[in-house]
Amino acid sequence: MASNELDRLRALASFADQICGLANDGEEARRRINHLISRSEEDIKTKSLEIQMQQSHIALLKHLDGFMSRPLDAAGQFRLGEAPGAAPGAGPRAIADRK
């Protein structure tokens, strides 16, 4: 990953040199700078989405870990849809009614 970042920095440095070479043509330099900004914004959005996906994945794993560590009932089964401590057979509504 570090080599990819280094390559990107080198490419950006080269691009900056090209822009400096176009000092006489302000419109072309402006267009290239705007292109660079757009590319950077897209990279930031992509990284942000990757971070959100990782956070969601971690939350899901924590939730699954909590589910798997729940005690079994007398029949050796997980009681899906029932709040811990709710009356057996109370169903999913017991979760919403319990406060």
mmCIF file of C-alpha atoms in Angstrom:
data_model
loop_
_atom_site.group_PDB
_atom_site.id
_atom_site.type_symbol
_atom_site.label_atom_id
_atom_site.label_comp_id
_atom_site.label_asym_id
_atom_site.label_seq_id
_atom_site.Cartn_x
_atom_site.Cartn_y
_atom_site.Cartn_z
ATOM 1 C CA MET A 1 0.000 0.000 0.000
ATOM 2 C CA ALA A 2 2.853 2.395 0.802
ATOM 3 C CA SER A 3 4.331 1.900 -2.669
ATOM 4 C CA ASN A 4 0.942 2.753 -4.211
ATOM 5 C CA GLU A 5 0.789 5.963 -2.175
ATOM 6 C CA LEU A 6 4.369 6.807 -3.167
ATOM 7 C CA ASP A 7 3.536 6.255 -6.839
ATOM 8 C CA ARG A 8 0.492 8.511 -6.491
ATOM 9 C CA LEU A 9 2.587 11.236 -4.867
ATOM 10 C CA ARG A 10 5.128 11.000 -7.675
ATOM 11 C CA ALA A 11 2.340 11.266 -10.241
ATOM 12 C CA LEU A 12 0.903 14.301 -8.458
ATOM 13 C CA ALA A 13 4.354 15.939 -8.322
ATOM 14 C CA SER A 14 4.763 15.357 -12.049
ATOM 15 C CA PHE A 15 1.303 16.774 -12.650
ATOM 16 C CA ALA A 16 2.173 19.858 -10.572
ATOM 17 C CA ASP A 17 5.309 20.357 -12.680
ATOM 18 C CA GLN A 18 3.188 20.222 -15.822
ATOM 19 C CA ILE A 19 0.788 22.796 -14.392
ATOM 20 C CA CYS A 20 3.661 25.117 -13.508
ATOM 21 C CA GLY A 21 4.859 24.779 -17.098
ATOM 22 C CA LEU A 22 1.489 26.065 -18.300
ATOM 23 C CA ALA A 23 1.740 29.349 -16.397
ATOM 24 C CA ASN A 24 1.176 31.256 -19.646
ATOM 25 C CA ASP A 25 -2.078 29.383 -20.293
ATOM 26 C CA GLY A 26 -4.157 30.065 -17.167
ATOM 27 C CA GLU A 27 -7.315 28.390 -18.472
ATOM 28 C CA GLU A 28 -5.535 25.088 -19.156
ATOM 29 C CA ALA A 29 -3.869 25.200 -15.730
ATOM 30 C CA ARG A 30 -7.245 25.901 -14.075
ATOM 31 C CA ARG A 31 -8.846 22.995 -15.934
ATOM 32 C CA ARG A 32 -6.090 20.598 -14.864
ATOM 33 C CA ILE A 33 -6.225 21.765 -11.257
ATOM 34 C CA ASN A 34 -10.008 21.266 -11.195
ATOM 35 C CA HIS A 35 -9.508 17.781 -12.622
ATOM 36 C CA LEU A 36 -6.996 17.007 -9.874
ATOM 37 C CA ILE A 37 -9.389 18.298 -7.203
ATOM 38 C CA SER A 38 -12.227 16.168 -8.600
ATOM 39 C CA ARG A 39 -10.031 13.069 -8.575
ATOM 40 C CA SER A 40 -8.995 13.765 -4.991
ATOM 41 C CA GLU A 41 -12.624 14.227 -3.918
ATOM 42 C CA GLU A 42 -13.549 10.891 -5.509
ATOM 43 C CA ASP A 43 -10.669 9.198 -3.676
ATOM 44 C CA ILE A 44 -11.817 10.706 -0.378
ATOM 45 C CA LYS A 45 -15.405 9.524 -0.951
ATOM 46 C CA THR A 46 -14.164 6.033 -1.797
ATOM 47 C CA LYS A 47 -12.010 5.894 1.340
ATOM 48 C CA SER A 48 -14.937 7.161 3.419
ATOM 49 C CA LEU A 49 -17.197 4.424 2.054
ATOM 50 C CA GLU A 50 -14.514 1.809 2.735
ATOM 51 C CA ILE A 51 -14.255 2.995 6.344
ATOM 52 C CA GLN A 52 -18.054 2.896 6.750
ATOM 53 C CA MET A 53 -18.134 -0.646 5.359
ATOM 54 C CA GLN A 54 -15.401 -1.732 7.774
ATOM 55 C CA GLN A 55 -17.256 -0.165 10.711
ATOM 56 C CA SER A 56 -20.487 -1.912 9.690
ATOM 57 C CA HIS A 57 -18.625 -5.193 9.356
ATOM 58 C CA ILE A 58 -17.132 -4.800 12.844
ATOM 59 C CA ALA A 59 -20.556 -3.957 14.313
ATOM 60 C CA LEU A 60 -22.050 -7.036 12.650
ATOM 61 C CA LEU A 61 -19.272 -9.259 13.990
ATOM 62 C CA LYS A 62 -19.802 -7.878 17.508
ATOM 63 C CA HIS A 63 -23.535 -8.503 17.196
ATOM 64 C CA LEU A 64 -22.947 -12.060 15.995
ATOM 65 C CA ASP A 65 -20.456 -12.647 18.800
ATOM 66 C CA GLY A 66 -23.065 -11.499 21.326
ATOM 67 C CA PHE A 67 -25.665 -13.756 19.751
ATOM 68 C CA MET A 68 -23.380 -16.781 19.741
ATOM 69 C CA SER A 69 -22.452 -16.284 23.399
ATOM 70 C CA ARG A 70 -26.111 -16.204 24.541
ATOM 71 C CA PRO A 71 -27.170 -19.123 26.727
ATOM 72 C CA LEU A 72 -29.290 -21.882 25.274
ATOM 73 C CA ASP A 73 -32.765 -22.684 26.590
ATOM 74 C CA ALA A 74 -33.608 -26.015 28.212
ATOM 75 C CA ALA A 75 -34.142 -27.633 24.804
ATOM 76 C CA GLY A 76 -30.655 -26.557 23.708
ATOM 77 C CA GLN A 77 -31.884 -23.962 21.218
ATOM 78 C CA PHE A 78 -31.418 -20.241 20.853
ATOM 79 C CA ARG A 79 -34.667 -18.373 21.434
ATOM 80 C CA LEU A 80 -34.808 -16.161 18.347
ATOM 81 C CA GLY A 81 -36.844 -12.987 18.564
ATOM 82 C CA GLU A 82 -37.279 -13.051 22.333
ATOM 83 C CA ALA A 83 -35.694 -10.692 24.787
ATOM 84 C CA PRO A 84 -33.487 -12.274 27.448
ATOM 85 C CA GLY A 85 -35.623 -12.755 30.553
ATOM 86 C CA ALA A 86 -38.925 -12.503 28.667
ATOM 87 C CA ALA A 87 -41.567 -15.119 29.309
ATOM 88 C CA PRO A 88 -41.079 -18.188 27.082
ATOM 89 C CA GLY A 89 -43.218 -17.948 23.986
ATOM 90 C CA ALA A 90 -43.704 -14.195 24.410
ATOM 91 C CA GLY A 91 -42.327 -13.686 20.899
ATOM 92 C CA PRO A 92 -40.766 -10.649 19.262
ATOM 93 C CA ARG A 93 -43.265 -8.208 20.810
ATOM 94 C CA ALA A 94 -41.623 -8.823 24.196
ATOM 95 C CA ILE A 95 -38.578 -6.925 22.943
ATOM 96 C CA ALA A 96 -40.607 -3.835 22.040
ATOM 97 C CA ASP A 97 -42.776 -3.965 25.185
ATOM 98 C CA ARG A 98 -39.850 -4.347 27.563
ATOM 99 C CA LYS A 99 -38.353 -1.102 28.863
#
